[in-house]
C-alpha cells in the first residue's frame, strides 16, 4: 500500500531483544558476571555484550527500521534486508558469548569463536548501517532528530570497528603491536562510543520526535537543540577520534576522554533543558504510560550523571564505574527502551490489524490495545528494583543485589506478558477486536493485510 | 447544484469521514481538524484536502484510503479525490472543543 511504511521484521527484533534482556537478568540472578566477578572478567563481558548487543542494540535496530522512515518521510531503503541482518547479528552474538565462555574456561574447544563473531557481527552491523544510511542519505538535508541518529550510527561504526579489533586480538588472529595496544587501552573508547554515542545519542534523537509526537508538544529545532547536537557530536568526536589518536601516539587516553566528558556534560545539560521544555509545553496534560515512564528513565539519566560527577570529585569513580555503567544500561537505556517499546508494539499492531479497514468500519484506538494500570505496576517494580540493585552495588551487598535483579527479572517478564497481550489483541473489547476484513497479527513479523 | 445543496452534501461527506479515527489520538479526523476542506462538484465528484498530525506518520496511507472509502460510502458520490497537504501544518489548536476536551487539552 502506497504511503505505508510498516517495518516487516521489527517485531522479531523486539522479541529477540526482550528474550536477551530476560536471559541477562537471569544470569545476574544466578550470580554470573559482575558484581560476583570482576568487571573485566570474561563472565562479566559475556553479560555486558548480551545486554548491549542482544537487548539494547537489537531493540534500537528494530525501532530504527520503523522509525527512520518516519523521521525522514521516506520508506526504508530495503524492507527485506532486516531479516538476514537479524540472523547475522544473533549468530554473531552467539559466537561472541561462546568466545567469552571459551576465554573464561567454561567451554573447551579449539574453534575460533571470536573471529567468527567479528565476521558475523561486522557483517550484520554493516547491513544495518547500509540500510539506514541509504535511507537517510536520500533525504538530505535532514531534520534535527535524524542528525542525532546519523551521529549515533557513526558511533555504532566506531564501536563495531573497535569490537572487531578486540575480537581478532582475543581470538589470536591479530598480533600486530598497535592492535594489541588498541585492545589494551581502547576499552573506554569502545564503551563511550557504544553506550554514549550509538545507544544514548540515538535515543536522544528518537526522544525529540517521539515525545513531541505522543505528548502533542512543539517540535524543537532551536538553538539549544542544535547546541545539544553540535556539542554532543564534538564530545563523541574528541572521545573516539582523539582517544584513538592518543593510543596511536602513546599519549594518555585520559586527556581526550576528560575533554570529551566536559563537552558531554554540556550537551546533556542542553538536552535536559530541551526535554524539560517538551514536557512543560505539551498540549496533552494527561500523558500516556509510555511518556510517564520515559520521563522516569530520563530523570534516571540525570541522577546517573550527578552520581558519576559526585564519584569523580570524591575520587571513587574507578571503584564504582560498574554502578555507573549498570545505571546507564538499566535505569536509563532499558527504562526508556521498555517505555517506548510498550507504545511502539501497540502502534504497529494497530497499523497492521486495523489500518486496512479504517473508514470501512469502526476501529479501536491504539490505546484500546493496552491496559495501562496493569503495565504500570510492572514498570514501577522495574524502576524500584533497578535502584535497589544499584544501591546494593554501591554498598557492596551481593544478597540485596540479587533481590533487586530478581525483581527486575520479574518486572521484565511482566512487561513482556503485557507486550504479548497487546500483540494478541487480548486487551481489545471483543466486539471491536476483529471487525470484518481483519485477521490477528502474527507474533513475530508484520504484514500489510489486504484492504 | 445549488450552494445550499452543495453545503448539505459536503456536510454528509464530513459526517461519513467521522468514521475515520486518528489511531494515536483516538478521535475522528474531522473534529481533530485534520480535514481541511471538502468540496463537491456536479456529478457527485468530491475533493477532500486533509493532513496528518505529523509528517511521515506510518498511518498516512491508511488515513488517506480510509477517508476515500468513507467518502465513497455516501450515496450519490461518483468520484473521490483525496489530497494530502501539510500547508498549513496541523496544530492541536485546530481541534474542536469536544476533541480538545476528550484529549484533556487546555
mmCIF file of C-alpha atoms in Angstrom, chain A residues 288 343 346-370 422 424-439 441, chain B residues 18-28 59 62-63 102:
data_model
loop_
_atom_site.group_PDB
_atom_site.id
_atom_site.type_symbol
_atom_site.label_atom_id
_atom_site.label_comp_id
_atom_site.label_asym_id
_atom_site.label_seq_id
_atom_site.Cartn_x
_atom_site.Cartn_y
_atom_site.Cartn_z
ATOM 1 C CA UNK A 288 0.183 8.068 28.468
ATOM 2 C CA UNK A 343 3.918 2.181 22.788
ATOM 3 C CA UNK A 346 0.702 -1.224 20.250
ATOM 4 C CA UNK A 347 1.029 1.295 17.416
ATOM 5 C CA UNK A 348 2.488 -1.158 14.896
ATOM 6 C CA UNK A 349 -0.065 -3.808 15.839
ATOM 7 C CA UNK A 350 -2.868 -1.305 15.316
ATOM 8 C CA UNK A 351 -1.495 -0.301 11.908
ATOM 9 C CA UNK A 352 -1.177 -3.883 10.796
ATOM 10 C CA UNK A 353 -4.539 -5.069 12.018
ATOM 11 C CA UNK A 354 -6.901 -2.090 11.791
ATOM 12 C CA UNK A 355 -5.277 0.247 9.249
ATOM 13 C CA UNK A 356 -6.706 -1.637 6.234
ATOM 14 C CA UNK A 357 -10.321 -1.343 7.494
ATOM 15 C CA UNK A 358 -10.122 2.311 8.533
ATOM 16 C CA UNK A 359 -13.062 4.187 7.008
ATOM 17 C CA UNK A 360 -14.945 0.941 6.348
ATOM 18 C CA UNK A 361 -15.918 0.064 9.892
ATOM 19 C CA UNK A 362 -15.497 1.266 13.476
ATOM 20 C CA UNK A 363 -11.978 0.577 14.765
ATOM 21 C CA UNK A 364 -10.457 0.669 18.253
ATOM 22 C CA UNK A 365 -7.876 3.283 19.243
ATOM 23 C CA UNK A 366 -4.199 2.418 19.762
ATOM 24 C CA UNK A 367 -4.824 2.937 23.485
ATOM 25 C CA UNK A 368 -7.511 0.228 23.395
ATOM 26 C CA UNK A 369 -4.752 -2.312 22.656
ATOM 27 C CA UNK A 370 -3.122 -1.764 26.056
ATOM 28 C CA UNK A 422 -1.062 -6.231 23.044
ATOM 29 C CA UNK A 424 -2.557 -10.824 20.579
ATOM 30 C CA UNK A 425 -5.238 -8.054 20.795
ATOM 31 C CA UNK A 426 -6.172 -9.542 24.193
ATOM 32 C CA UNK A 427 -6.930 -6.111 25.695
ATOM 33 C CA UNK A 428 -9.351 -5.055 22.942
ATOM 34 C CA UNK A 429 -13.075 -5.344 23.714
ATOM 35 C CA UNK A 430 -14.391 -8.490 21.960
ATOM 36 C CA UNK A 431 -16.962 -6.503 19.938
ATOM 37 C CA UNK A 432 -14.179 -4.405 18.361
ATOM 38 C CA UNK A 433 -11.372 -6.967 18.318
ATOM 39 C CA UNK A 434 -11.610 -8.419 14.829
ATOM 40 C CA UNK A 435 -14.019 -6.497 12.600
ATOM 41 C CA UNK A 436 -14.803 -7.924 9.160
ATOM 42 C CA UNK A 437 -11.753 -7.815 6.909
ATOM 43 C CA UNK A 438 -9.157 -8.127 9.684
ATOM 44 C CA UNK A 439 -7.126 -11.049 10.983
ATOM 45 C CA UNK A 441 -1.386 -10.224 13.542
ATOM 46 C CA UNK B 18 -16.107 10.851 11.226
ATOM 47 C CA UNK B 19 -15.846 7.059 10.906
ATOM 48 C CA UNK B 20 -12.129 7.540 10.310
ATOM 49 C CA UNK B 21 -10.130 7.991 13.514
ATOM 50 C CA UNK B 22 -6.553 9.066 14.044
ATOM 51 C CA UNK B 23 -5.329 5.881 15.742
ATOM 52 C CA UNK B 24 -2.889 7.668 18.036
ATOM 53 C CA UNK B 25 -5.264 10.351 19.298
ATOM 54 C CA UNK B 26 -8.272 8.045 19.164
ATOM 55 C CA UNK B 27 -10.671 10.654 17.804
ATOM 56 C CA UNK B 28 -12.264 11.233 14.419
ATOM 57 C CA UNK B 59 -0.644 5.648 9.303
ATOM 58 C CA UNK B 62 -4.356 4.177 5.820
ATOM 59 C CA UNK B 63 -5.835 7.539 6.826
ATOM 60 C CA UNK B 102 -11.744 14.403 25.043
#
